[in-house]
Amino acid sequence: MSKKTVVITGGAGFLGSHLADRMKLEGFRVICIDNLITGDVDNISHLFGSDDFHFIKHDVTNFIHVPGNVDYILHFASPASPIDYLKLPIQTLKVGSLGTHKVLGLAKEKKARFLLASTSEVYGDPAIHPQKEDYWGNVNPIGPRGVYDEAKRFAEAITMAYHRYHGVETRIVRIFNTYGPRMRLNDGRALPAFVSQALNGEDITVFGDGSQTRSFCYVSDLVDGIYRLLMSDDPNPVNIGNPEEITIKQFAEEVLRLTGSKSKIIFNPLPEDDPKVRQPDITLARTKLGWEPKVGRSEGLKVTLDYFRQKLHSQAK
Ligand code: UDP
């Protein structure tokens, strides 16, 4: 029997490339599409050369042509770190809106099942804690983060519309903060920023007083949750994340401890609309998908630190 085919948009990114690995392991033929504005072919270079792997450099806000059968589509194309989407506001809005429309069109044409990478950012600066899927969120549409938050909210809306109106099989995952190897050292997110500062002996830049919280999920857990959701039968959004919550100041201290760095913590202004708390309620994922995270922060951070050390080392050469 011939292999089933999965298309992954944003396939050269942090999450897209880990999904490509997982889908390959599960026996799929994998086609990654990426325009490489925040993705990096280094993340998928180990897959080149295999007959079951194809890479297409393309911006999915334009018409997408993929020859042959497609069974599944994972739509992960988007800048995803606050610094990236502040630098690329129009591209972020376009890929969430026009890009999602094009990728849904491909899913409809190919009769493929479509999974949207949505985000905890749809909850904005949440007034409900922890966040459950039935919470509608507290988003400032015109603030600097609005370009990402509203693009993803639109992406959820058009995904449900294609499901209801065109009968496309759809899934929506709301991804909470995730970390692991292949994050870009300079992507501006808390973990890569703290680690590169700690390893380079620079000051650790905590924004605000560091009392804001986040809950960090290791990438292999996230990928497993997404795979289970893809294979499940519910079109409604499901949170995937690790509910273990920590303040950003504690997180910076943890990075200092684990790296043995002598860097000191400094406090910089809090970016506009930075959510004060964030923690997923994962009851749905637990009950519907039989999923929960397995990798604790100490274990996940150890692997990630080794990766960042190697990256810094090879950059220094
Ligand atoms: N943050 C920080 N210092 C940095 C980068 C981020 O204190 O150098 C804070 C940021 O203000 C936020 C939290 O860390 O409160 C997580 O930020 P991140 O960019 O990782 O993603 P977010 O969860 O805000 O999307």
PDB file of C-alpha atoms in Angstrom, residues 104-285:
ATOM      1  CA  LEU A 104      -7.922  25.406   3.590  1.00  0.00           C
ATOM      2  CA  GLY A 105      -8.541  25.640  -0.158  1.00  0.00           C
ATOM      3  CA  LEU A 106      -5.853  23.007  -0.688  1.00  0.00           C
ATOM      4  CA  ALA A 107      -7.454  20.794   2.003  1.00  0.00           C
ATOM      5  CA  LYS A 108     -10.864  21.113   0.320  1.00  0.00           C
ATOM      6  CA  GLU A 109      -9.443  20.345  -3.127  1.00  0.00           C
ATOM      7  CA  LYS A 110      -7.489  17.311  -1.897  1.00  0.00           C
ATOM      8  CA  LYS A 111     -10.166  16.132   0.589  1.00  0.00           C
ATOM      9  CA  ALA A 112      -7.436  16.207   3.214  1.00  0.00           C
ATOM     10  CA  ARG A 113      -7.842  16.575   6.964  1.00  0.00           C
ATOM     11  CA  PHE A 114      -6.618  20.020   8.063  1.00  0.00           C
ATOM     12  CA  LEU A 115      -5.101  20.895  11.444  1.00  0.00           C
ATOM     13  CA  LEU A 116      -4.629  24.548  12.400  1.00  0.00           C
ATOM     14  CA  ALA A 117      -1.840  25.625  14.739  1.00  0.00           C
ATOM     15  CA  SER A 118      -3.670  28.102  16.933  1.00  0.00           C
ATOM     16  CA  THR A 119      -2.355  29.573  20.140  1.00  0.00           C
ATOM     17  CA  SER A 120      -2.956  30.528  23.752  1.00  0.00           C
ATOM     18  CA  GLU A 121      -2.691  34.105  22.425  1.00  0.00           C
ATOM     19  CA  VAL A 122      -6.347  33.810  21.355  1.00  0.00           C
ATOM     20  CA  TYR A 123      -7.067  34.208  25.096  1.00  0.00           C
ATOM     21  CA  GLY A 124      -5.063  37.485  25.140  1.00  0.00           C
ATOM     22  CA  ASP A 125      -4.371  38.796  28.644  1.00  0.00           C
ATOM     23  CA  PRO A 126      -6.784  36.337  30.216  1.00  0.00           C
ATOM     24  CA  ALA A 127      -9.406  37.231  32.802  1.00  0.00           C
ATOM     25  CA  ILE A 128      -9.997  33.508  33.464  1.00  0.00           C
ATOM     26  CA  HIS A 129      -7.262  31.364  34.969  1.00  0.00           C
ATOM     27  CA  PRO A 130      -6.317  28.687  34.020  1.00  0.00           C
ATOM     28  CA  GLN A 131      -7.616  29.003  30.462  1.00  0.00           C
ATOM     29  CA  LYS A 132     -10.262  26.577  29.235  1.00  0.00           C
ATOM     30  CA  GLU A 133     -11.265  26.196  25.600  1.00  0.00           C
ATOM     31  CA  ASP A 134     -14.698  27.754  26.191  1.00  0.00           C
ATOM     32  CA  TYR A 135     -13.142  31.075  27.288  1.00  0.00           C
ATOM     33  CA  TRP A 136     -13.469  33.685  24.496  1.00  0.00           C
ATOM     34  CA  GLY A 137     -10.449  35.696  25.510  1.00  0.00           C
ATOM     35  CA  ASN A 138      -9.400  39.269  26.216  1.00  0.00           C
ATOM     36  CA  VAL A 139      -7.497  40.538  23.178  1.00  0.00           C
ATOM     37  CA  ASN A 140      -6.599  44.112  22.240  1.00  0.00           C
ATOM     38  CA  PRO A 141      -7.154  44.092  18.456  1.00  0.00           C
ATOM     39  CA  ILE A 142      -5.162  47.285  17.830  1.00  0.00           C
ATOM     40  CA  GLY A 143      -2.199  46.668  20.140  1.00  0.00           C
ATOM     41  CA  PRO A 144       1.176  45.426  18.826  1.00  0.00           C
ATOM     42  CA  ARG A 145       0.329  41.785  19.638  1.00  0.00           C
ATOM     43  CA  GLY A 146      -3.030  42.121  17.877  1.00  0.00           C
ATOM     44  CA  VAL A 147      -1.399  41.235  14.534  1.00  0.00           C
ATOM     45  CA  TYR A 148      -0.751  37.705  15.763  1.00  0.00           C
ATOM     46  CA  ASP A 149      -3.700  37.261  18.108  1.00  0.00           C
ATOM     47  CA  GLU A 150      -6.315  38.480  15.642  1.00  0.00           C
ATOM     48  CA  ALA A 151      -4.739  36.608  12.726  1.00  0.00           C
ATOM     49  CA  LYS A 152      -5.014  33.394  14.720  1.00  0.00           C
ATOM     50  CA  ARG A 153      -8.557  34.216  15.857  1.00  0.00           C
ATOM     51  CA  PHE A 154      -9.501  34.804  12.215  1.00  0.00           C
ATOM     52  CA  ALA A 155      -7.729  31.543  11.295  1.00  0.00           C
ATOM     53  CA  GLU A 156      -9.887  29.668  13.824  1.00  0.00           C
ATOM     54  CA  ALA A 157     -13.040  31.340  12.449  1.00  0.00           C
ATOM     55  CA  ILE A 158     -12.293  30.489   8.807  1.00  0.00           C
ATOM     56  CA  THR A 159     -11.304  26.951   9.778  1.00  0.00           C
ATOM     57  CA  MET A 160     -14.699  26.415  11.439  1.00  0.00           C
ATOM     58  CA  ALA A 161     -16.411  28.020   8.434  1.00  0.00           C
ATOM     59  CA  TYR A 162     -14.695  25.602   6.008  1.00  0.00           C
ATOM     60  CA  HIS A 163     -15.690  22.779   8.307  1.00  0.00           C
ATOM     61  CA  ARG A 164     -19.336  23.856   8.578  1.00  0.00           C
ATOM     62  CA  TYR A 165     -19.868  25.171   5.045  1.00  0.00           C
ATOM     63  CA  HIS A 166     -17.600  22.934   2.942  1.00  0.00           C
ATOM     64  CA  GLY A 167     -17.472  19.874   5.206  1.00  0.00           C
ATOM     65  CA  VAL A 168     -13.658  19.949   5.406  1.00  0.00           C
ATOM     66  CA  GLU A 169     -12.401  17.773   8.250  1.00  0.00           C
ATOM     67  CA  THR A 170     -10.665  20.194  10.578  1.00  0.00           C
ATOM     68  CA  ARG A 171      -8.846  20.208  13.919  1.00  0.00           C
ATOM     69  CA  ILE A 172      -7.629  23.197  15.948  1.00  0.00           C
ATOM     70  CA  VAL A 173      -4.826  22.987  18.482  1.00  0.00           C
ATOM     71  CA  ARG A 174      -4.274  25.909  20.863  1.00  0.00           C
ATOM     72  CA  ILE A 175      -0.580  25.755  21.600  1.00  0.00           C
ATOM     73  CA  PHE A 176       0.802  27.138  24.871  1.00  0.00           C
ATOM     74  CA  ASN A 177       4.457  28.147  25.387  1.00  0.00           C
ATOM     75  CA  THR A 178       6.676  25.379  24.064  1.00  0.00           C
ATOM     76  CA  TYR A 179      10.448  24.973  24.123  1.00  0.00           C
ATOM     77  CA  GLY A 180      13.131  22.594  22.948  1.00  0.00           C
ATOM     78  CA  PRO A 181      15.913  22.109  20.426  1.00  0.00           C
ATOM     79  CA  ARG A 182      15.607  24.056  17.131  1.00  0.00           C
ATOM     80  CA  MET A 183      14.273  27.217  18.759  1.00  0.00           C
ATOM     81  CA  ARG A 184      16.247  30.113  17.337  1.00  0.00           C
ATOM     82  CA  LEU A 185      18.692  31.589  19.831  1.00  0.00           C
ATOM     83  CA  ASN A 186      17.721  35.083  18.659  1.00  0.00           C
ATOM     84  CA  ASP A 187      13.967  34.624  18.409  1.00  0.00           C
ATOM     85  CA  GLY A 188      13.474  36.917  21.396  1.00  0.00           C
ATOM     86  CA  ARG A 189      11.382  34.543  23.473  1.00  0.00           C
ATOM     87  CA  ALA A 190      12.123  34.246  27.161  1.00  0.00           C
ATOM     88  CA  LEU A 191      13.968  30.911  27.093  1.00  0.00           C
ATOM     89  CA  PRO A 192      16.361  31.478  24.160  1.00  0.00           C
ATOM     90  CA  ALA A 193      16.965  35.049  25.352  1.00  0.00           C
ATOM     91  CA  PHE A 194      17.805  33.997  28.929  1.00  0.00           C
ATOM     92  CA  VAL A 195      19.954  31.069  27.823  1.00  0.00           C
ATOM     93  CA  SER A 196      22.030  33.016  25.319  1.00  0.00           C
ATOM     94  CA  GLN A 197      22.445  35.856  27.827  1.00  0.00           C
ATOM     95  CA  ALA A 198      23.451  33.397  30.580  1.00  0.00           C
ATOM     96  CA  LEU A 199      25.920  31.516  28.370  1.00  0.00           C
ATOM     97  CA  ASN A 200      27.444  34.751  27.000  1.00  0.00           C
ATOM     98  CA  GLY A 201      27.790  36.303  30.472  1.00  0.00           C
ATOM     99  CA  GLU A 202      25.359  39.121  29.596  1.00  0.00           C
ATOM    100  CA  ASP A 203      22.651  40.575  31.854  1.00  0.00           C
ATOM    101  CA  ILE A 204      19.419  38.574  31.930  1.00  0.00           C
ATOM    102  CA  THR A 205      16.631  40.858  30.680  1.00  0.00           C
ATOM    103  CA  VAL A 206      13.469  40.154  32.676  1.00  0.00           C
ATOM    104  CA  PHE A 207      10.581  42.299  31.421  1.00  0.00           C
ATOM    105  CA  GLY A 208       8.438  44.061  34.025  1.00  0.00           C
ATOM    106  CA  ASP A 209       8.959  42.819  37.589  1.00  0.00           C
ATOM    107  CA  GLY A 210       8.979  39.214  36.357  1.00  0.00           C
ATOM    108  CA  SER A 211       5.811  38.321  38.281  1.00  0.00           C
ATOM    109  CA  GLN A 212       3.951  37.435  35.054  1.00  0.00           C
ATOM    110  CA  THR A 213       3.559  33.675  34.654  1.00  0.00           C
ATOM    111  CA  ARG A 214       3.905  31.193  31.803  1.00  0.00           C
ATOM    112  CA  SER A 215       3.657  27.386  31.638  1.00  0.00           C
ATOM    113  CA  PHE A 216       6.307  25.709  29.493  1.00  0.00           C
ATOM    114  CA  CYS A 217       5.783  22.498  27.537  1.00  0.00           C
ATOM    115  CA  TYR A 218       8.610  20.382  26.134  1.00  0.00           C
ATOM    116  CA  VAL A 219       8.387  19.980  22.364  1.00  0.00           C
ATOM    117  CA  SER A 220       8.078  16.152  22.244  1.00  0.00           C
ATOM    118  CA  ASP A 221       5.019  16.330  24.527  1.00  0.00           C
ATOM    119  CA  LEU A 222       3.448  18.980  22.327  1.00  0.00           C
ATOM    120  CA  VAL A 223       4.088  16.971  19.154  1.00  0.00           C
ATOM    121  CA  ASP A 224       2.514  13.911  20.735  1.00  0.00           C
ATOM    122  CA  GLY A 225      -0.598  15.902  21.693  1.00  0.00           C
ATOM    123  CA  ILE A 226      -0.873  17.282  18.156  1.00  0.00           C
ATOM    124  CA  TYR A 227      -0.537  13.827  16.618  1.00  0.00           C
ATOM    125  CA  ARG A 228      -3.282  12.488  18.862  1.00  0.00           C
ATOM    126  CA  LEU A 229      -5.528  15.432  18.038  1.00  0.00           C
ATOM    127  CA  LEU A 230      -4.931  14.952  14.300  1.00  0.00           C
ATOM    128  CA  MET A 231      -6.042  11.331  14.600  1.00  0.00           C
ATOM    129  CA  SER A 232      -9.067  12.152  16.797  1.00  0.00           C
ATOM    130  CA  ASP A 233     -12.529  13.085  15.557  1.00  0.00           C
ATOM    131  CA  ASP A 234     -13.388  16.457  17.143  1.00  0.00           C
ATOM    132  CA  PRO A 235     -13.266  19.752  15.190  1.00  0.00           C
ATOM    133  CA  ASN A 236     -13.370  21.934  18.314  1.00  0.00           C
ATOM    134  CA  PRO A 237     -10.226  23.621  19.684  1.00  0.00           C
ATOM    135  CA  VAL A 238      -8.103  21.706  22.186  1.00  0.00           C
ATOM    136  CA  ASN A 239      -5.441  23.235  24.449  1.00  0.00           C
ATOM    137  CA  ILE A 240      -2.084  21.481  24.391  1.00  0.00           C
ATOM    138  CA  GLY A 241       0.497  22.655  26.912  1.00  0.00           C
ATOM    139  CA  ASN A 242       2.087  21.843  30.214  1.00  0.00           C
ATOM    140  CA  PRO A 243       0.083  23.238  33.162  1.00  0.00           C
ATOM    141  CA  GLU A 244       3.166  23.614  35.374  1.00  0.00           C
ATOM    142  CA  GLU A 245       3.192  27.384  35.898  1.00  0.00           C
ATOM    143  CA  ILE A 246       6.182  29.548  36.863  1.00  0.00           C
ATOM    144  CA  THR A 247       6.880  33.283  37.119  1.00  0.00           C
ATOM    145  CA  ILE A 248       9.277  34.692  34.540  1.00  0.00           C
ATOM    146  CA  LYS A 249      11.639  35.808  37.318  1.00  0.00           C
ATOM    147  CA  GLN A 250      11.758  32.260  38.732  1.00  0.00           C
ATOM    148  CA  PHE A 251      12.308  31.002  35.209  1.00  0.00           C
ATOM    149  CA  ALA A 252      15.295  33.342  34.754  1.00  0.00           C
ATOM    150  CA  GLU A 253      16.702  32.137  38.104  1.00  0.00           C
ATOM    151  CA  GLU A 254      16.261  28.532  36.976  1.00  0.00           C
ATOM    152  CA  VAL A 255      18.236  29.228  33.782  1.00  0.00           C
ATOM    153  CA  LEU A 256      20.990  30.891  35.850  1.00  0.00           C
ATOM    154  CA  ARG A 257      21.174  27.880  38.168  1.00  0.00           C
ATOM    155  CA  LEU A 258      21.201  25.315  35.352  1.00  0.00           C
ATOM    156  CA  THR A 259      23.861  27.123  33.329  1.00  0.00           C
ATOM    157  CA  GLY A 260      25.974  27.991  36.394  1.00  0.00           C
ATOM    158  CA  SER A 261      26.175  31.511  34.945  1.00  0.00           C
ATOM    159  CA  LYS A 262      27.267  34.560  36.952  1.00  0.00           C
ATOM    160  CA  SER A 263      25.059  36.890  34.894  1.00  0.00           C
ATOM    161  CA  LYS A 264      22.777  39.187  36.840  1.00  0.00           C
ATOM    162  CA  ILE A 265      19.080  39.779  36.330  1.00  0.00           C
ATOM    163  CA  ILE A 266      18.028  43.265  35.203  1.00  0.00           C
ATOM    164  CA  PHE A 267      14.465  44.515  34.832  1.00  0.00           C
ATOM    165  CA  ASN A 268      13.365  46.145  31.551  1.00  0.00           C
ATOM    166  CA  PRO A 269       9.947  47.632  30.705  1.00  0.00           C
ATOM    167  CA  LEU A 270       7.118  45.167  30.191  1.00  0.00           C
ATOM    168  CA  PRO A 271       6.013  45.027  26.523  1.00  0.00           C
ATOM    169  CA  GLU A 272       2.520  46.359  25.803  1.00  0.00           C
ATOM    170  CA  ASP A 273      -0.341  43.877  26.410  1.00  0.00           C
ATOM    171  CA  ASP A 274       2.036  41.209  27.772  1.00  0.00           C
ATOM    172  CA  PRO A 275      -0.295  38.613  29.371  1.00  0.00           C
ATOM    173  CA  LYS A 276       0.023  38.618  33.182  1.00  0.00           C
ATOM    174  CA  VAL A 277      -0.783  34.944  33.592  1.00  0.00           C
ATOM    175  CA  ARG A 278      -1.003  31.901  31.360  1.00  0.00           C
ATOM    176  CA  GLN A 279      -1.749  28.295  32.192  1.00  0.00           C
ATOM    177  CA  PRO A 280      -3.622  25.748  30.097  1.00  0.00           C
ATOM    178  CA  ASP A 281      -6.546  23.789  31.479  1.00  0.00           C
ATOM    179  CA  ILE A 282      -5.853  20.450  29.767  1.00  0.00           C
ATOM    180  CA  THR A 283      -8.932  18.543  30.953  1.00  0.00           C
ATOM    181  CA  LEU A 284     -10.144  18.175  27.346  1.00  0.00           C
ATOM    182  CA  ALA A 285      -6.823  16.826  26.075  1.00  0.00           C
TER     183      ALA A 285
END
